[in-house]
Coordinates of N, CA, C and O in Angstrom, one line a residue:
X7 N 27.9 -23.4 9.5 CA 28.5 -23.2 8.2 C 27.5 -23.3 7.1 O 26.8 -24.3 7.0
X8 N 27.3 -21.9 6.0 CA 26.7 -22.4 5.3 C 26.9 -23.1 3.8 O 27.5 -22.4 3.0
X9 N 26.5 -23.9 3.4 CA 26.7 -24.6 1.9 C 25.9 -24.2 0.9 O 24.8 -24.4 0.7
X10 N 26.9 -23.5 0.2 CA 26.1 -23.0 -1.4 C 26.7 -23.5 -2.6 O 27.8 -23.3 -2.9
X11 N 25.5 -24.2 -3.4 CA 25.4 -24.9 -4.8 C 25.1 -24.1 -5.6 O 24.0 -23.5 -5.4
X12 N 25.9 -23.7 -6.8 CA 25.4 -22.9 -8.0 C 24.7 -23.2 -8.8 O 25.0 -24.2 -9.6
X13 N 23.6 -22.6 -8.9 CA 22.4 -23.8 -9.9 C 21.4 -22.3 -10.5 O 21.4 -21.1 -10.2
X14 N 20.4 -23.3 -11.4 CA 19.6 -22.1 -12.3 C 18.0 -22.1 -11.6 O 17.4 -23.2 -11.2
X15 N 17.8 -21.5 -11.7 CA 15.8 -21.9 -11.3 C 15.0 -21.7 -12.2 O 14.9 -20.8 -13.0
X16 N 14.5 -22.5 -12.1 CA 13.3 -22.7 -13.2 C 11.9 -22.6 -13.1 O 11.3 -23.5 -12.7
X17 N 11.4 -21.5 -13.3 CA 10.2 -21.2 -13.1 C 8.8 -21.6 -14.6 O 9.1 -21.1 -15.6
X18 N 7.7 -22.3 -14.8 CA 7.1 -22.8 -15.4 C 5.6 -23.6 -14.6 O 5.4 -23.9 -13.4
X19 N 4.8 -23.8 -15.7 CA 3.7 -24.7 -15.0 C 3.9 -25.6 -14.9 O 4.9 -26.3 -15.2
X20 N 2.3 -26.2 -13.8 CA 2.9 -27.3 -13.2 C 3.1 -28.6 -14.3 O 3.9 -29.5 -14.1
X21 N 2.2 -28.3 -15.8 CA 2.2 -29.4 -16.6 C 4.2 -29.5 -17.3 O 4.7 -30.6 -17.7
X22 N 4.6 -28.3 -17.4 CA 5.9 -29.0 -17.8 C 7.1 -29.0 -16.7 O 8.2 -29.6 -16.9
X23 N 6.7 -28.4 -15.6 CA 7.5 -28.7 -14.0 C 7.4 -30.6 -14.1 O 8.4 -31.3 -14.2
X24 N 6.3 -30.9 -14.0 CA 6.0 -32.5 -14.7 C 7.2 -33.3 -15.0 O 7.9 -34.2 -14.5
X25 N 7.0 -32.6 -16.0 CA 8.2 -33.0 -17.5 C 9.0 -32.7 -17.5 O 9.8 -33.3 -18.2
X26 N 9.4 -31.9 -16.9 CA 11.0 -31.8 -16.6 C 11.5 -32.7 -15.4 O 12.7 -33.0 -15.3
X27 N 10.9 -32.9 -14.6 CA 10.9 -33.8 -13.4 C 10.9 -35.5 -13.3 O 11.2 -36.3 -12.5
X28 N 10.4 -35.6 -14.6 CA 9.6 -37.2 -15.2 C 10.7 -37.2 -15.9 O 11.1 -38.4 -16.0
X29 N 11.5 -36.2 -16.7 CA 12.8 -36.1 -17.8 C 14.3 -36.7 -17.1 O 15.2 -37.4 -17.5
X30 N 14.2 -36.2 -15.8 CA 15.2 -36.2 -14.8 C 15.0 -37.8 -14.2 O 15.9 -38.6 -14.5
X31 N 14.0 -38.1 -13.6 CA 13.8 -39.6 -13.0 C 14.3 -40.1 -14.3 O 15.4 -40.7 -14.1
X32 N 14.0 -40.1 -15.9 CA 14.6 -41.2 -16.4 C 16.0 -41.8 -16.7 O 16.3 -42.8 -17.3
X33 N 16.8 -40.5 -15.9 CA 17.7 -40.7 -15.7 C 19.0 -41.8 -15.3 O 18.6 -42.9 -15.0
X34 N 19.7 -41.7 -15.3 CA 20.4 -42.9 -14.3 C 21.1 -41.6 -13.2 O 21.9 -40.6 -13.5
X35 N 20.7 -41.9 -12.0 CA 21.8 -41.1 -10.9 C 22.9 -40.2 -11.2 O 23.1 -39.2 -10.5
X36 N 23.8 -40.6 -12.2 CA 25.0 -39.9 -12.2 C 24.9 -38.6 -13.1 O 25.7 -37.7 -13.0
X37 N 23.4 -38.7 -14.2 CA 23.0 -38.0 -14.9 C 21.5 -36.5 -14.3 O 21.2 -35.4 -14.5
X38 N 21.1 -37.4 -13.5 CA 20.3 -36.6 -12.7 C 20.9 -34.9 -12.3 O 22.0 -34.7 -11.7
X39 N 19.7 -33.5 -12.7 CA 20.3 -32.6 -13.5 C 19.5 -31.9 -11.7 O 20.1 -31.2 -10.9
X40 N 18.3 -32.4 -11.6 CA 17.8 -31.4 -10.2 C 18.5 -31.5 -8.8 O 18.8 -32.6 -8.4
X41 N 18.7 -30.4 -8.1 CA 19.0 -30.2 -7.1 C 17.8 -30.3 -6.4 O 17.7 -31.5 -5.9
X42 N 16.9 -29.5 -6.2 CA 16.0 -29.6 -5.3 C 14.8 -28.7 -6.0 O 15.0 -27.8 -6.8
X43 N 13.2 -29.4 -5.5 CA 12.0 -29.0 -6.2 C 11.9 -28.0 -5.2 O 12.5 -28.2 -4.2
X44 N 11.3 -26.8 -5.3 CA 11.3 -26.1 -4.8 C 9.7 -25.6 -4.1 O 9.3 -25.1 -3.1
X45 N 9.1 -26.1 -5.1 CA 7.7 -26.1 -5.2 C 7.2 -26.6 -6.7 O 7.9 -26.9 -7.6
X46 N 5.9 -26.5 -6.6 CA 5.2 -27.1 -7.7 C 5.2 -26.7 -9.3 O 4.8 -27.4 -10.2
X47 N 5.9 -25.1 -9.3 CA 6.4 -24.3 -10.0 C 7.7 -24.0 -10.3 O 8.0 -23.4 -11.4
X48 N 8.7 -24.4 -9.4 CA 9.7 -23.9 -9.6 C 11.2 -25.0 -9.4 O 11.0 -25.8 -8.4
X49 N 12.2 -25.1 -9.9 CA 12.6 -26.1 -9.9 C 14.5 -25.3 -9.6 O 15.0 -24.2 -10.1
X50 N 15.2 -26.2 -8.7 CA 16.4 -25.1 -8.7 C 17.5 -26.8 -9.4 O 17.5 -27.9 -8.9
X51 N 18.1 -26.3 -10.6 CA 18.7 -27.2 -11.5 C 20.1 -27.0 -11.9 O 20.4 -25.8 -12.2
X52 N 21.0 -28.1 -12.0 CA 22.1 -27.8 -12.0 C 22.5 -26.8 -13.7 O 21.8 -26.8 -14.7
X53 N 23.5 -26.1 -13.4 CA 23.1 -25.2 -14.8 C 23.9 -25.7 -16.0 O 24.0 -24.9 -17.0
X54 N 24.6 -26.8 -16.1 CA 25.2 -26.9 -16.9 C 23.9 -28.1 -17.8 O 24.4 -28.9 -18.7
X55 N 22.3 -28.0 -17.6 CA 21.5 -28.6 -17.6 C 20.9 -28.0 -18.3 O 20.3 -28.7 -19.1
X56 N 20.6 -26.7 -18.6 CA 20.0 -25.8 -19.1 C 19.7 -25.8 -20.8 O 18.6 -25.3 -21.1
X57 N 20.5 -26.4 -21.7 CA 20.6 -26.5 -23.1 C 19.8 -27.9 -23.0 O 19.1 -28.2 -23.9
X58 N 20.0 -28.7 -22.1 CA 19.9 -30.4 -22.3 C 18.1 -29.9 -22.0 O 17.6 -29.7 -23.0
X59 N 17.7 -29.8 -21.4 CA 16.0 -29.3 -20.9 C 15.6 -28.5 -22.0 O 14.6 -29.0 -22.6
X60 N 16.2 -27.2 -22.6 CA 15.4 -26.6 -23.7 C 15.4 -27.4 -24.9 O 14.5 -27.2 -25.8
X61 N 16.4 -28.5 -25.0 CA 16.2 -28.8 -26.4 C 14.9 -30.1 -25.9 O 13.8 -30.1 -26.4
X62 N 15.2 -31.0 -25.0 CA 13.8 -31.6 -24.7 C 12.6 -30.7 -25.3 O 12.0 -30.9 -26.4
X63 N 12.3 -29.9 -24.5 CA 11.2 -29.0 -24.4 C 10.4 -28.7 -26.1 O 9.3 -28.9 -26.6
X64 N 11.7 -28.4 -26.6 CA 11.8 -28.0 -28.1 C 11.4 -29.1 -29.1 O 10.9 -28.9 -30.3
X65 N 11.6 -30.1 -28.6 CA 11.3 -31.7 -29.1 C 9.4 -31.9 -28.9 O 8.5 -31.8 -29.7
X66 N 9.5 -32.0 -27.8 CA 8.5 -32.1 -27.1 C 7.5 -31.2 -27.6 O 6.6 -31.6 -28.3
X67 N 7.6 -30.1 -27.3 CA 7.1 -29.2 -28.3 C 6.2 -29.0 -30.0 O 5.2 -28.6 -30.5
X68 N 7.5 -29.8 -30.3 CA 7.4 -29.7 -31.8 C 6.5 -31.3 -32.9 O 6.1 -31.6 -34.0
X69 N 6.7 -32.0 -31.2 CA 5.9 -33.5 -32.1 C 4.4 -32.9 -30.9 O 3.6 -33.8 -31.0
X70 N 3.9 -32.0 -30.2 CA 3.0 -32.1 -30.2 C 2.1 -30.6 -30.6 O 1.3 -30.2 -29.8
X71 N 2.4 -30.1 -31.6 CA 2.0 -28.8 -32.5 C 1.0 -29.6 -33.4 O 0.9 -30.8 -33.9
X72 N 0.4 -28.9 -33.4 CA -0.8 -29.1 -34.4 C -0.8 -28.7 -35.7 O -1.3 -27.5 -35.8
X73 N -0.4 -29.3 -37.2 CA -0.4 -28.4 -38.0 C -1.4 -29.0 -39.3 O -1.5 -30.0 -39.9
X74 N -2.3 -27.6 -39.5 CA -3.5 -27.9 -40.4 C -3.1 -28.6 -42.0 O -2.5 -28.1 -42.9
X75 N -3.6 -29.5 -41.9 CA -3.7 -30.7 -43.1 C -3.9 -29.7 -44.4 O -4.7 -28.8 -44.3
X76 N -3.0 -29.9 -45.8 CA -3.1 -29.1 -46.7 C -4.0 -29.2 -47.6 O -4.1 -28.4 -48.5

């Protein structure tokens, strides 16, 4: 019999595969969004997950931009 989970894949490098993976452990269990790493690149995640990860990203992102002193 086979078992299929509906989920999104995430493809990215390994530095924010990382971060999204380190975002997930800080989790508590019931919150934890990954299904399964797939490889070092690619990540298969539940998809109702997908806004909660971009807006990290977007965070993350945005406190580490560099913007030239006026």
């Amino acid at each position: 019999m086979v078992n299929a989970t509906k989920g999104l894949c995430i493809t990215c490098d390994i530095p924010m595969a990382q971060f999204i993976i380190n975002m997930n452990n800080s989790l508590p269990a019931s919150q934890k969004f990954i299904i399964h790493v797939l490889d070092s690149t690619h990540l298969f995640v539940q998809p109702n997950a997908a806004e909660m990860i971009r807006g990290a990203i977007a965070e993350f992102r945005d406190r580490n931009s560099y913007e030239k002193p006026a």
